[in-house]
PDB file of C-alpha atoms in Angstrom:
ATOM      1  CA  UNK A 164     -43.553  11.135 -40.797  1.00  0.00           C
ATOM      2  CA  UNK A 165     -42.617  13.736 -38.379  1.00  0.00           C
ATOM      3  CA  UNK A 166     -40.104  16.573 -39.607  1.00  0.00           C
ATOM      4  CA  UNK A 167     -38.607  18.209 -36.446  1.00  0.00           C
ATOM      5  CA  UNK A 168     -35.374  18.116 -36.982  1.00  0.00           C
ATOM      6  CA  UNK A 169     -34.582  17.238 -33.789  1.00  0.00           C
ATOM      7  CA  UNK A 170     -36.741  14.404 -33.565  1.00  0.00           C
ATOM      8  CA  UNK A 171     -34.360  12.846 -36.752  1.00  0.00           C
ATOM      9  CA  UNK A 172     -31.108  13.223 -34.819  1.00  0.00           C
ATOM     10  CA  UNK A 173     -32.432  11.380 -32.188  1.00  0.00           C
ATOM     11  CA  UNK A 174     -30.560   7.305 -32.147  1.00  0.00           C
ATOM     12  CA  UNK A 175     -33.700   4.983 -33.156  1.00  0.00           C
ATOM     13  CA  UNK A 176     -33.993   1.865 -30.363  1.00  0.00           C
ATOM     14  CA  UNK A 177     -33.552  -1.595 -30.955  1.00  0.00           C
ATOM     15  CA  UNK A 178     -34.598  -4.669 -29.607  1.00  0.00           C
ATOM     16  CA  UNK A 179     -31.649  -6.441 -28.284  1.00  0.00           C
ATOM     17  CA  UNK A 180     -31.058 -10.586 -28.486  1.00  0.00           C
ATOM     18  CA  UNK A 181     -32.345 -10.815 -25.158  1.00  0.00           C
ATOM     19  CA  UNK A 182     -35.656  -9.373 -25.592  1.00  0.00           C
ATOM     20  CA  UNK A 183     -36.760 -10.741 -28.585  1.00  0.00           C
ATOM     21  CA  UNK A 184     -35.581 -14.277 -27.138  1.00  0.00           C
ATOM     22  CA  UNK A 185     -38.143 -13.418 -24.058  1.00  0.00           C
ATOM     23  CA  UNK A 186     -41.037 -11.762 -26.780  1.00  0.00           C
ATOM     24  CA  UNK A 187     -41.618 -15.310 -28.394  1.00  0.00           C
ATOM     25  CA  UNK A 188     -43.158 -16.531 -25.101  1.00  0.00           C
ATOM     26  CA  UNK A 189     -46.384 -16.516 -23.920  1.00  0.00           C
ATOM     27  CA  UNK A 190     -46.195 -16.398 -19.841  1.00  0.00           C
ATOM     28  CA  UNK A 191     -49.763 -17.195 -18.129  1.00  0.00           C
ATOM     29  CA  UNK A 192     -49.549 -16.592 -14.029  1.00  0.00           C
ATOM     30  CA  UNK A 193     -51.346 -19.239 -12.508  1.00  0.00           C
ATOM     31  CA  UNK A 194     -50.856 -18.060  -8.796  1.00  0.00           C
ATOM     32  CA  UNK A 195     -48.606 -15.699  -6.297  1.00  0.00           C
ATOM     33  CA  UNK A 196     -48.526 -16.041  -2.559  1.00  0.00           C
ATOM     34  CA  UNK A 197     -46.559 -16.208   0.661  1.00  0.00           C
ATOM     35  CA  UNK A 198     -45.776 -19.937   1.968  1.00  0.00           C
ATOM     36  CA  UNK A 199     -45.590 -20.315   5.450  1.00  0.00           C
ATOM     37  CA  UNK A 200     -46.098 -24.105   6.856  1.00  0.00           C
ATOM     38  CA  UNK A 201     -48.538 -24.196  10.155  1.00  0.00           C
ATOM     39  CA  UNK A 202     -46.181 -25.344  12.824  1.00  0.00           C
ATOM     40  CA  UNK A 203     -42.717 -26.627  11.760  1.00  0.00           C
ATOM     41  CA  UNK A 204     -43.660 -28.596   9.016  1.00  0.00           C
ATOM     42  CA  UNK A 205     -41.854 -28.440   5.937  1.00  0.00           C
ATOM     43  CA  UNK A 206     -42.454 -29.650   2.258  1.00  0.00           C
ATOM     44  CA  UNK A 207     -41.717 -33.569   1.321  1.00  0.00           C
ATOM     45  CA  UNK A 208     -42.026 -35.307  -2.397  1.00  0.00           C
ATOM     46  CA  UNK A 209     -43.935 -32.621  -3.667  1.00  0.00           C
ATOM     47  CA  UNK A 210     -44.555 -31.443  -6.776  1.00  0.00           C
ATOM     48  CA  UNK A 211     -46.436 -28.953  -9.282  1.00  0.00           C
ATOM     49  CA  UNK A 212     -47.397 -29.686 -13.563  1.00  0.00           C
ATOM     50  CA  UNK A 213     -46.366 -25.648 -13.415  1.00  0.00           C
ATOM     51  CA  UNK A 214     -42.688 -23.160 -13.945  1.00  0.00           C
ATOM     52  CA  UNK A 215     -42.414 -22.189 -10.129  1.00  0.00           C
ATOM     53  CA  UNK A 216     -39.790 -18.982  -9.095  1.00  0.00           C
ATOM     54  CA  UNK A 217     -39.281 -18.947  -5.241  1.00  0.00           C
ATOM     55  CA  UNK A 218     -37.521 -16.309  -3.238  1.00  0.00           C
ATOM     56  CA  UNK A 219     -35.977 -17.227  -0.199  1.00  0.00           C
ATOM     57  CA  UNK A 220     -37.209 -15.124   2.966  1.00  0.00           C
ATOM     58  CA  UNK A 221     -35.689 -17.276   6.014  1.00  0.00           C
ATOM     59  CA  UNK A 222     -33.007 -19.407   6.127  1.00  0.00           C
ATOM     60  CA  UNK A 223     -31.373 -21.449   5.973  1.00  0.00           C
ATOM     61  CA  UNK A 224     -33.151 -24.438   4.283  1.00  0.00           C
ATOM     62  CA  UNK A 225     -32.648 -27.856   3.473  1.00  0.00           C
ATOM     63  CA  UNK A 226     -34.127 -27.980  -0.286  1.00  0.00           C
ATOM     64  CA  UNK A 227     -33.811 -31.307  -2.174  1.00  0.00           C
ATOM     65  CA  UNK A 228     -34.532 -31.735  -5.873  1.00  0.00           C
ATOM     66  CA  UNK A 229     -34.243 -34.719  -7.797  1.00  0.00           C
ATOM     67  CA  UNK A 230     -31.830 -35.980  -4.604  1.00  0.00           C
ATOM     68  CA  UNK A 231     -29.650 -33.121  -5.333  1.00  0.00           C
ATOM     69  CA  UNK A 232     -29.526 -31.445  -1.683  1.00  0.00           C
ATOM     70  CA  UNK A 233     -29.147 -27.791  -1.462  1.00  0.00           C
ATOM     71  CA  UNK A 234     -28.349 -24.856   0.742  1.00  0.00           C
ATOM     72  CA  UNK A 235     -30.836 -22.086   0.594  1.00  0.00           C
ATOM     73  CA  UNK A 236     -30.786 -18.348   2.386  1.00  0.00           C
ATOM     74  CA  UNK A 237     -32.776 -15.662   2.532  1.00  0.00           C
ATOM     75  CA  UNK A 238     -32.641 -13.956  -0.709  1.00  0.00           C
ATOM     76  CA  UNK A 239     -31.981 -17.157  -2.708  1.00  0.00           C
ATOM     77  CA  UNK A 240     -34.173 -17.253  -5.726  1.00  0.00           C
ATOM     78  CA  UNK A 241     -34.499 -20.842  -7.209  1.00  0.00           C
ATOM     79  CA  UNK A 242     -36.244 -21.397 -10.943  1.00  0.00           C
ATOM     80  CA  UNK A 243     -37.658 -25.317 -11.199  1.00  0.00           C
ATOM     81  CA  UNK A 244     -39.645 -26.340 -14.445  1.00  0.00           C
ATOM     82  CA  UNK A 245     -42.883 -28.484 -14.543  1.00  0.00           C
ATOM     83  CA  UNK A 246     -43.602 -31.653 -12.852  1.00  0.00           C
ATOM     84  CA  UNK A 247     -40.143 -31.019 -11.006  1.00  0.00           C
ATOM     85  CA  UNK A 248     -40.359 -33.240  -7.376  1.00  0.00           C
ATOM     86  CA  UNK A 249     -38.861 -31.088  -4.576  1.00  0.00           C
ATOM     87  CA  UNK A 250     -38.511 -31.511  -0.290  1.00  0.00           C
ATOM     88  CA  UNK A 251     -37.812 -28.464   1.727  1.00  0.00           C
ATOM     89  CA  UNK A 252     -37.083 -27.743   5.469  1.00  0.00           C
ATOM     90  CA  UNK A 253     -35.649 -25.452   7.997  1.00  0.00           C
ATOM     91  CA  UNK A 254     -31.879 -26.387   9.013  1.00  0.00           C
ATOM     92  CA  UNK A 255     -32.843 -25.447  12.523  1.00  0.00           C
ATOM     93  CA  UNK A 256     -34.884 -26.243  15.097  1.00  0.00           C
ATOM     94  CA  UNK A 257     -38.533 -24.137  15.319  1.00  0.00           C
ATOM     95  CA  UNK A 258     -37.875 -23.211  11.764  1.00  0.00           C
ATOM     96  CA  UNK A 259     -40.119 -23.719   9.207  1.00  0.00           C
ATOM     97  CA  UNK A 260     -39.688 -23.065   5.447  1.00  0.00           C
ATOM     98  CA  UNK A 261     -40.663 -19.351   4.248  1.00  0.00           C
ATOM     99  CA  UNK A 262     -40.427 -17.990   0.462  1.00  0.00           C
ATOM    100  CA  UNK A 263     -42.741 -16.358  -1.874  1.00  0.00           C
ATOM    101  CA  UNK A 264     -43.688 -17.906  -5.015  1.00  0.00           C
ATOM    102  CA  UNK A 265     -44.576 -17.349  -8.699  1.00  0.00           C
ATOM    103  CA  UNK A 266     -46.620 -20.328 -11.085  1.00  0.00           C
ATOM    104  CA  UNK A 267     -46.893 -19.589 -14.364  1.00  0.00           C
ATOM    105  CA  UNK A 268     -47.037 -21.871 -17.563  1.00  0.00           C
ATOM    106  CA  UNK A 269     -44.801 -20.934 -20.797  1.00  0.00           C
ATOM    107  CA  UNK A 270     -46.952 -20.644 -23.881  1.00  0.00           C
ATOM    108  CA  UNK A 271     -46.536 -22.695 -27.122  1.00  0.00           C
ATOM    109  CA  UNK A 272     -45.868 -25.625 -25.989  1.00  0.00           C
ATOM    110  CA  UNK A 273     -43.474 -26.703 -28.631  1.00  0.00           C
ATOM    111  CA  UNK A 274     -41.017 -23.724 -27.057  1.00  0.00           C
ATOM    112  CA  UNK A 275     -41.566 -24.504 -23.414  1.00  0.00           C
ATOM    113  CA  UNK A 276     -38.035 -27.066 -23.310  1.00  0.00           C
ATOM    114  CA  UNK A 277     -36.107 -23.948 -24.916  1.00  0.00           C
ATOM    115  CA  UNK A 278     -37.676 -21.575 -22.089  1.00  0.00           C
ATOM    116  CA  UNK A 279     -36.266 -24.162 -19.778  1.00  0.00           C
ATOM    117  CA  UNK A 280     -33.160 -24.454 -21.077  1.00  0.00           C
ATOM    118  CA  UNK A 281     -32.603 -20.763 -21.201  1.00  0.00           C
ATOM    119  CA  UNK A 282     -33.240 -20.882 -17.757  1.00  0.00           C
ATOM    120  CA  UNK A 283     -30.144 -23.383 -17.682  1.00  0.00           C
ATOM    121  CA  UNK A 284     -31.813 -26.290 -15.677  1.00  0.00           C
ATOM    122  CA  UNK A 285     -31.172 -29.000 -18.026  1.00  0.00           C
ATOM    123  CA  UNK A 286     -29.104 -31.465 -16.278  1.00  0.00           C
ATOM    124  CA  UNK A 287     -28.401 -28.707 -13.476  1.00  0.00           C
ATOM    125  CA  UNK A 288     -29.523 -26.540 -10.410  1.00  0.00           C
ATOM    126  CA  UNK A 289     -29.057 -23.030 -10.464  1.00  0.00           C
ATOM    127  CA  UNK A 290     -29.734 -20.797  -7.714  1.00  0.00           C
ATOM    128  CA  UNK A 291     -29.773 -16.674  -8.516  1.00  0.00           C
ATOM    129  CA  UNK A 292     -28.887 -14.915  -4.719  1.00  0.00           C
ATOM    130  CA  UNK A 293     -30.989 -11.634  -4.773  1.00  0.00           C
ATOM    131  CA  UNK A 294     -30.567 -10.111  -1.793  1.00  0.00           C
ATOM    132  CA  UNK A 295     -30.280  -6.636  -2.450  1.00  0.00           C
ATOM    133  CA  UNK A 296     -30.786  -6.858  -5.846  1.00  0.00           C
ATOM    134  CA  UNK A 297     -33.704  -5.468  -8.013  1.00  0.00           C
ATOM    135  CA  UNK A 298     -35.282  -9.130  -7.763  1.00  0.00           C
ATOM    136  CA  UNK A 299     -36.051  -8.268  -3.936  1.00  0.00           C
ATOM    137  CA  UNK A 300     -37.686  -5.061  -4.884  1.00  0.00           C
ATOM    138  CA  UNK A 301     -39.402  -6.941  -7.788  1.00  0.00           C
ATOM    139  CA  UNK A 302     -40.980  -9.456  -5.617  1.00  0.00           C
ATOM    140  CA  UNK A 303     -42.270  -7.663  -2.841  1.00  0.00           C
ATOM    141  CA  UNK A 304     -43.600  -4.968  -4.924  1.00  0.00           C
ATOM    142  CA  UNK A 305     -45.657  -8.037  -6.677  1.00  0.00           C
ATOM    143  CA  UNK A 306     -46.976  -9.374  -3.191  1.00  0.00           C
ATOM    144  CA  UNK A 307     -47.694  -5.585  -2.424  1.00  0.00           C
ATOM    145  CA  UNK A 308     -49.954  -5.569  -5.829  1.00  0.00           C
ATOM    146  CA  UNK A 309     -51.433  -9.565  -5.032  1.00  0.00           C
ATOM    147  CA  UNK A 310     -52.158  -8.009  -1.065  1.00  0.00           C
ATOM    148  CA  UNK A 311     -54.061  -4.664  -2.547  1.00  0.00           C
ATOM    149  CA  UNK A 312     -55.999  -6.319  -5.806  1.00  0.00           C
ATOM    150  CA  UNK A 313     -55.739  -3.094  -6.997  1.00  0.00           C
ATOM    151  CA  UNK A 314     -56.975  -1.838 -10.321  1.00  0.00           C
ATOM    152  CA  UNK A 315     -54.805  -3.359 -13.193  1.00  0.00           C
ATOM    153  CA  UNK A 316     -52.639  -5.801 -10.547  1.00  0.00           C
ATOM    154  CA  UNK A 317     -52.879  -9.006 -12.132  1.00  0.00           C
ATOM    155  CA  UNK A 318     -50.814  -6.612 -15.447  1.00  0.00           C
ATOM    156  CA  UNK A 319     -48.652  -5.133 -12.980  1.00  0.00           C
ATOM    157  CA  UNK A 320     -47.889  -8.482 -11.258  1.00  0.00           C
ATOM    158  CA  UNK A 321     -47.187 -10.404 -15.321  1.00  0.00           C
ATOM    159  CA  UNK A 322     -44.947  -7.396 -16.063  1.00  0.00           C
ATOM    160  CA  UNK A 323     -42.576  -8.072 -12.597  1.00  0.00           C
ATOM    161  CA  UNK A 324     -42.460 -11.360 -13.263  1.00  0.00           C
ATOM    162  CA  UNK A 325     -41.089 -10.780 -16.760  1.00  0.00           C
ATOM    163  CA  UNK A 326     -38.602  -8.541 -15.104  1.00  0.00           C
ATOM    164  CA  UNK A 327     -37.748 -11.142 -12.496  1.00  0.00           C
ATOM    165  CA  UNK A 328     -37.074 -13.748 -15.229  1.00  0.00           C
ATOM    166  CA  UNK A 329     -34.972 -11.196 -17.192  1.00  0.00           C
ATOM    167  CA  UNK A 330     -32.645  -9.815 -14.079  1.00  0.00           C
ATOM    168  CA  UNK A 331     -31.995 -13.760 -13.420  1.00  0.00           C
ATOM    169  CA  UNK A 332     -31.003 -14.231 -17.331  1.00  0.00           C
ATOM    170  CA  UNK A 333     -28.818 -11.468 -16.924  1.00  0.00           C
ATOM    171  CA  UNK A 334     -27.211 -12.499 -13.421  1.00  0.00           C
ATOM    172  CA  UNK A 335     -26.024 -15.848 -15.897  1.00  0.00           C
ATOM    173  CA  UNK A 336     -23.600 -13.408 -18.030  1.00  0.00           C
ATOM    174  CA  UNK A 337     -23.056 -13.895 -21.765  1.00  0.00           C
ATOM    175  CA  UNK A 338     -24.852 -15.424 -23.404  1.00  0.00           C
ATOM    176  CA  UNK A 339     -23.707 -18.232 -25.992  1.00  0.00           C
ATOM    177  CA  UNK A 340     -25.100 -17.595 -29.481  1.00  0.00           C
ATOM    178  CA  UNK A 341     -28.112 -19.601 -30.781  1.00  0.00           C
ATOM    179  CA  UNK A 342     -27.209 -22.516 -33.622  1.00  0.00           C
ATOM    180  CA  UNK A 343     -28.775 -21.024 -36.926  1.00  0.00           C
ATOM    181  CA  UNK A 344     -32.092 -21.309 -37.964  1.00  0.00           C
ATOM    182  CA  UNK A 345     -31.695 -22.039 -41.712  1.00  0.00           C
ATOM    183  CA  UNK A 346     -30.460 -25.504 -40.129  1.00  0.00           C
ATOM    184  CA  UNK A 347     -33.030 -26.622 -38.382  1.00  0.00           C
ATOM    185  CA  UNK A 348     -36.081 -24.442 -40.013  1.00  0.00           C
ATOM    186  CA  UNK A 349     -37.684 -27.913 -41.965  1.00  0.00           C
ATOM    187  CA  UNK A 350     -37.585 -29.450 -38.123  1.00  0.00           C
ATOM    188  CA  UNK A 351     -39.338 -26.625 -36.589  1.00  0.00           C
ATOM    189  CA  UNK A 352     -41.647 -26.411 -39.577  1.00  0.00           C
ATOM    190  CA  UNK A 353     -43.020 -30.241 -39.116  1.00  0.00           C
ATOM    191  CA  UNK A 354     -43.159 -29.850 -35.166  1.00  0.00           C
ATOM    192  CA  UNK A 355     -45.313 -26.872 -35.596  1.00  0.00           C
ATOM    193  CA  UNK A 356     -47.417 -28.724 -38.161  1.00  0.00           C
ATOM    194  CA  UNK A 357     -47.484 -31.619 -35.643  1.00  0.00           C
ATOM    195  CA  UNK A 358     -48.708 -29.466 -32.902  1.00  0.00           C
ATOM    196  CA  UNK A 359     -51.010 -27.723 -34.406  1.00  0.00           C
ATOM    197  CA  UNK A 360     -52.405 -31.227 -35.574  1.00  0.00           C
ATOM    198  CA  UNK A 361     -52.246 -32.322 -31.605  1.00  0.00           C
ATOM    199  CA  UNK A 362     -53.519 -29.043 -30.494  1.00  0.00           C
ATOM    200  CA  UNK A 363     -56.706 -28.811 -33.150  1.00  0.00           C
ATOM    201  CA  UNK A 364     -57.208 -32.399 -31.681  1.00  0.00           C
ATOM    202  CA  UNK A 365     -57.249 -32.726 -28.196  1.00  0.00           C
ATOM    203  CA  UNK A 366     -61.014 -34.454 -27.928  1.00  0.00           C
ATOM    204  CA  UNK A 367     -59.956 -36.763 -29.790  1.00  0.00           C
ATOM    205  CA  UNK A 368     -57.584 -40.629 -28.657  1.00  0.00           C
ATOM    206  CA  UNK A 369     -54.708 -38.846 -31.071  1.00  0.00           C
ATOM    207  CA  UNK A 370     -52.666 -41.712 -32.985  1.00  0.00           C
ATOM    208  CA  UNK A 371     -48.788 -41.594 -33.968  1.00  0.00           C
ATOM    209  CA  UNK A 372     -49.634 -43.416 -37.218  1.00  0.00           C
ATOM    210  CA  UNK A 373     -52.163 -40.310 -37.548  1.00  0.00           C
ATOM    211  CA  UNK A 374     -49.991 -37.110 -36.630  1.00  0.00           C
ATOM    212  CA  UNK A 375     -47.247 -38.920 -38.882  1.00  0.00           C
ATOM    213  CA  UNK A 376     -49.180 -39.421 -41.869  1.00  0.00           C
ATOM    214  CA  UNK A 377     -50.014 -35.085 -41.402  1.00  0.00           C
ATOM    215  CA  UNK A 378     -46.865 -34.521 -41.262  1.00  0.00           C
ATOM    216  CA  UNK A 379     -45.696 -37.084 -44.695  1.00  0.00           C
ATOM    217  CA  UNK A 380     -42.798 -38.311 -42.664  1.00  0.00           C
ATOM    218  CA  UNK A 381     -42.611 -41.749 -41.033  1.00  0.00           C
ATOM    219  CA  UNK A 382     -43.080 -42.687 -37.247  1.00  0.00           C
ATOM    220  CA  UNK A 383     -39.869 -42.664 -36.577  1.00  0.00           C
ATOM    221  CA  UNK A 384     -38.973 -39.426 -38.231  1.00  0.00           C
ATOM    222  CA  UNK A 385     -41.453 -37.585 -36.007  1.00  0.00           C
ATOM    223  CA  UNK A 386     -40.136 -39.414 -33.118  1.00  0.00           C
ATOM    224  CA  UNK A 387     -36.378 -37.975 -33.173  1.00  0.00           C
ATOM    225  CA  UNK A 388     -38.130 -34.590 -33.925  1.00  0.00           C
ATOM    226  CA  UNK A 389     -39.881 -34.629 -30.936  1.00  0.00           C
ATOM    227  CA  UNK A 390     -37.072 -35.746 -29.119  1.00  0.00           C
ATOM    228  CA  UNK A 391     -34.774 -33.645 -30.118  1.00  0.00           C
ATOM    229  CA  UNK A 392     -36.729 -30.581 -30.193  1.00  0.00           C
ATOM    230  CA  UNK A 393     -38.467 -31.176 -26.807  1.00  0.00           C
ATOM    231  CA  UNK A 394     -36.968 -33.646 -25.103  1.00  0.00           C
ATOM    232  CA  UNK A 395     -40.605 -35.822 -25.144  1.00  0.00           C
ATOM    233  CA  UNK A 396     -42.008 -38.506 -27.147  1.00  0.00           C
ATOM    234  CA  UNK A 397     -45.014 -37.562 -29.374  1.00  0.00           C
ATOM    235  CA  UNK A 398     -47.169 -39.878 -26.723  1.00  0.00           C
ATOM    236  CA  UNK A 399     -45.210 -37.882 -23.827  1.00  0.00           C
ATOM    237  CA  UNK A 400     -45.925 -34.312 -25.848  1.00  0.00           C
ATOM    238  CA  UNK A 401     -49.610 -35.488 -26.509  1.00  0.00           C
ATOM    239  CA  UNK A 402     -50.470 -35.956 -22.803  1.00  0.00           C
ATOM    240  CA  UNK A 403     -49.047 -33.171 -21.426  1.00  0.00           C
ATOM    241  CA  UNK A 404     -50.884 -30.788 -23.735  1.00  0.00           C
ATOM    242  CA  UNK A 405     -54.511 -32.865 -22.663  1.00  0.00           C
ATOM    243  CA  UNK A 406     -53.806 -32.757 -19.321  1.00  0.00           C
ATOM    244  CA  UNK A 407     -53.341 -28.859 -19.202  1.00  0.00           C
ATOM    245  CA  UNK A 408     -56.214 -28.906 -21.073  1.00  0.00           C
ATOM    246  CA  UNK A 409     -57.658 -31.335 -17.960  1.00  0.00           C
ATOM    247  CA  UNK A 410     -56.518 -28.882 -15.519  1.00  0.00           C
ATOM    248  CA  UNK A 411     -58.747 -25.621 -17.347  1.00  0.00           C
ATOM    249  CA  UNK A 412     -61.664 -27.845 -17.296  1.00  0.00           C
ATOM    250  CA  UNK A 413     -61.492 -28.914 -13.313  1.00  0.00           C
ATOM    251  CA  UNK A 414     -60.965 -25.443 -12.696  1.00  0.00           C
ATOM    252  CA  UNK A 415     -64.165 -24.249 -14.010  1.00  0.00           C
ATOM    253  CA  UNK A 416     -65.236 -27.257 -11.848  1.00  0.00           C
ATOM    254  CA  UNK A 417     -68.316 -27.275 -14.190  1.00  0.00           C
ATOM    255  CA  UNK A 418     -68.162 -30.653 -15.810  1.00  0.00           C
ATOM    256  CA  UNK A 419     -67.295 -34.115 -13.587  1.00  0.00           C
ATOM    257  CA  UNK A 420     -63.987 -35.826 -13.747  1.00  0.00           C
ATOM    258  CA  UNK A 421     -66.015 -38.913 -15.771  1.00  0.00           C
ATOM    259  CA  UNK A 422     -67.029 -36.216 -18.040  1.00  0.00           C
ATOM    260  CA  UNK A 423     -63.601 -34.844 -18.813  1.00  0.00           C
ATOM    261  CA  UNK A 424     -62.186 -37.989 -19.548  1.00  0.00           C
ATOM    262  CA  UNK A 425     -64.932 -38.349 -22.092  1.00  0.00           C
ATOM    263  CA  UNK A 426     -64.060 -34.791 -23.543  1.00  0.00           C
ATOM    264  CA  UNK A 427     -60.729 -35.797 -23.626  1.00  0.00           C
ATOM    265  CA  UNK A 428     -60.802 -39.540 -25.833  1.00  0.00           C
ATOM    266  CA  UNK A 429     -59.863 -41.734 -22.701  1.00  0.00           C
ATOM    267  CA  UNK A 430     -61.332 -44.884 -22.405  1.00  0.00           C
ATOM    268  CA  UNK A 431     -62.716 -44.873 -19.186  1.00  0.00           C
ATOM    269  CA  UNK A 432     -62.258 -42.533 -15.868  1.00  0.00           C
ATOM    270  CA  UNK A 433     -59.744 -44.545 -14.447  1.00  0.00           C
ATOM    271  CA  UNK A 434     -57.523 -44.355 -17.131  1.00  0.00           C
ATOM    272  CA  UNK A 435     -57.896 -40.810 -17.773  1.00  0.00           C
ATOM    273  CA  UNK A 436     -57.430 -40.415 -13.228  1.00  0.00           C
ATOM    274  CA  UNK A 437     -54.058 -42.711 -13.814  1.00  0.00           C
ATOM    275  CA  UNK A 438     -52.901 -40.514 -16.687  1.00  0.00           C
ATOM    276  CA  UNK A 439     -53.605 -37.474 -14.899  1.00  0.00           C
ATOM    277  CA  UNK A 440     -51.384 -38.820 -11.712  1.00  0.00           C
ATOM    278  CA  UNK A 441     -48.887 -39.471 -13.776  1.00  0.00           C
ATOM    279  CA  UNK A 442     -48.058 -35.706 -14.890  1.00  0.00           C
ATOM    280  CA  UNK A 443     -49.296 -34.057 -11.954  1.00  0.00           C
ATOM    281  CA  UNK A 444     -49.000 -36.202  -8.741  1.00  0.00           C
ATOM    282  CA  UNK A 445     -52.215 -35.397  -7.502  1.00  0.00           C
ATOM    283  CA  UNK A 446     -55.963 -37.308  -8.662  1.00  0.00           C
ATOM    284  CA  UNK A 447     -57.938 -35.219 -10.635  1.00  0.00           C
ATOM    285  CA  UNK A 448     -60.378 -35.434  -7.605  1.00  0.00           C
ATOM    286  CA  UNK A 449     -57.872 -33.530  -5.481  1.00  0.00           C
ATOM    287  CA  UNK A 450     -56.975 -30.462  -8.295  1.00  0.00           C
ATOM    288  CA  UNK A 451     -59.516 -28.729  -7.573  1.00  0.00           C
ATOM    289  CA  UNK A 452     -58.166 -26.674  -4.606  1.00  0.00           C
ATOM    290  CA  UNK A 453     -54.914 -25.678  -6.606  1.00  0.00           C
ATOM    291  CA  UNK A 454     -54.137 -23.270  -6.353  1.00  0.00           C
ATOM    292  CA  UNK A 455     -54.683 -22.574  -2.768  1.00  0.00           C
ATOM    293  CA  UNK A 456     -52.048 -19.888  -0.909  1.00  0.00           C
ATOM    294  CA  UNK A 457     -52.572 -21.691   2.656  1.00  0.00           C
ATOM    295  CA  UNK A 458     -51.316 -25.058   0.478  1.00  0.00           C
ATOM    296  CA  UNK A 459     -49.216 -24.454  -2.385  1.00  0.00           C
ATOM    297  CA  UNK A 460     -45.890 -25.249  -2.104  1.00  0.00           C
TER     298      UNK A 460
END
């Protein structure tokens, strides 16, 4: 207990709603870099299994996402969720797309769709204009830390990633009120129970009937909970979790593709390879080079 009278007159600092919401997510920074393709080549039908924020350095750029074409110019910032298929090319002759990028994962898994919705990319594409704004300063500071690699660089870059996200959310204007947690408390409890069971049994060939029985509900009820809360079926969620674990094992480069397939409960390596390609857009044998600053897009 502090008895100083001056201290007692200080107004307590309370956490606001946006700060509390961001606090509920765990962001894992994967890669940072400066993308500049060799020659005048653009990017064609590319996809990555992670969240992505880019800052355009040169423009104008013709950018296509899910068959929607945008024109991005210097200072524009774009967020895309995992597995977004996109293409990009310069609109001027002999001009290639050039941008800074941040790639990251969002945890916990069952909150990922909430994060995507918070960034307002569900059903529409939002471009932020950041020229001469704090976001421009944040990106350049991130690149300085990335290039110098001074002690503590990861934590500083991660902190600036959070600042970038917060500034982008501020630009959206007033936020809509969230639904009452009391309405969905039972659903959240069942969802947490199901996702926890899946996380604990990723090495097994999980069956939907096992998960629903563990939660004490029917298969159809389990499907409704996953579909309404995550926008995914239980099978799709399981597959995404297995592939995220597979990516971690591939990065460690201590196991073969066959061993990883067996580790994740797949009947054979071909089945695993096809599932991995479905989620990430690349074969496991081609994934060892990820991430690489001269190839990431």
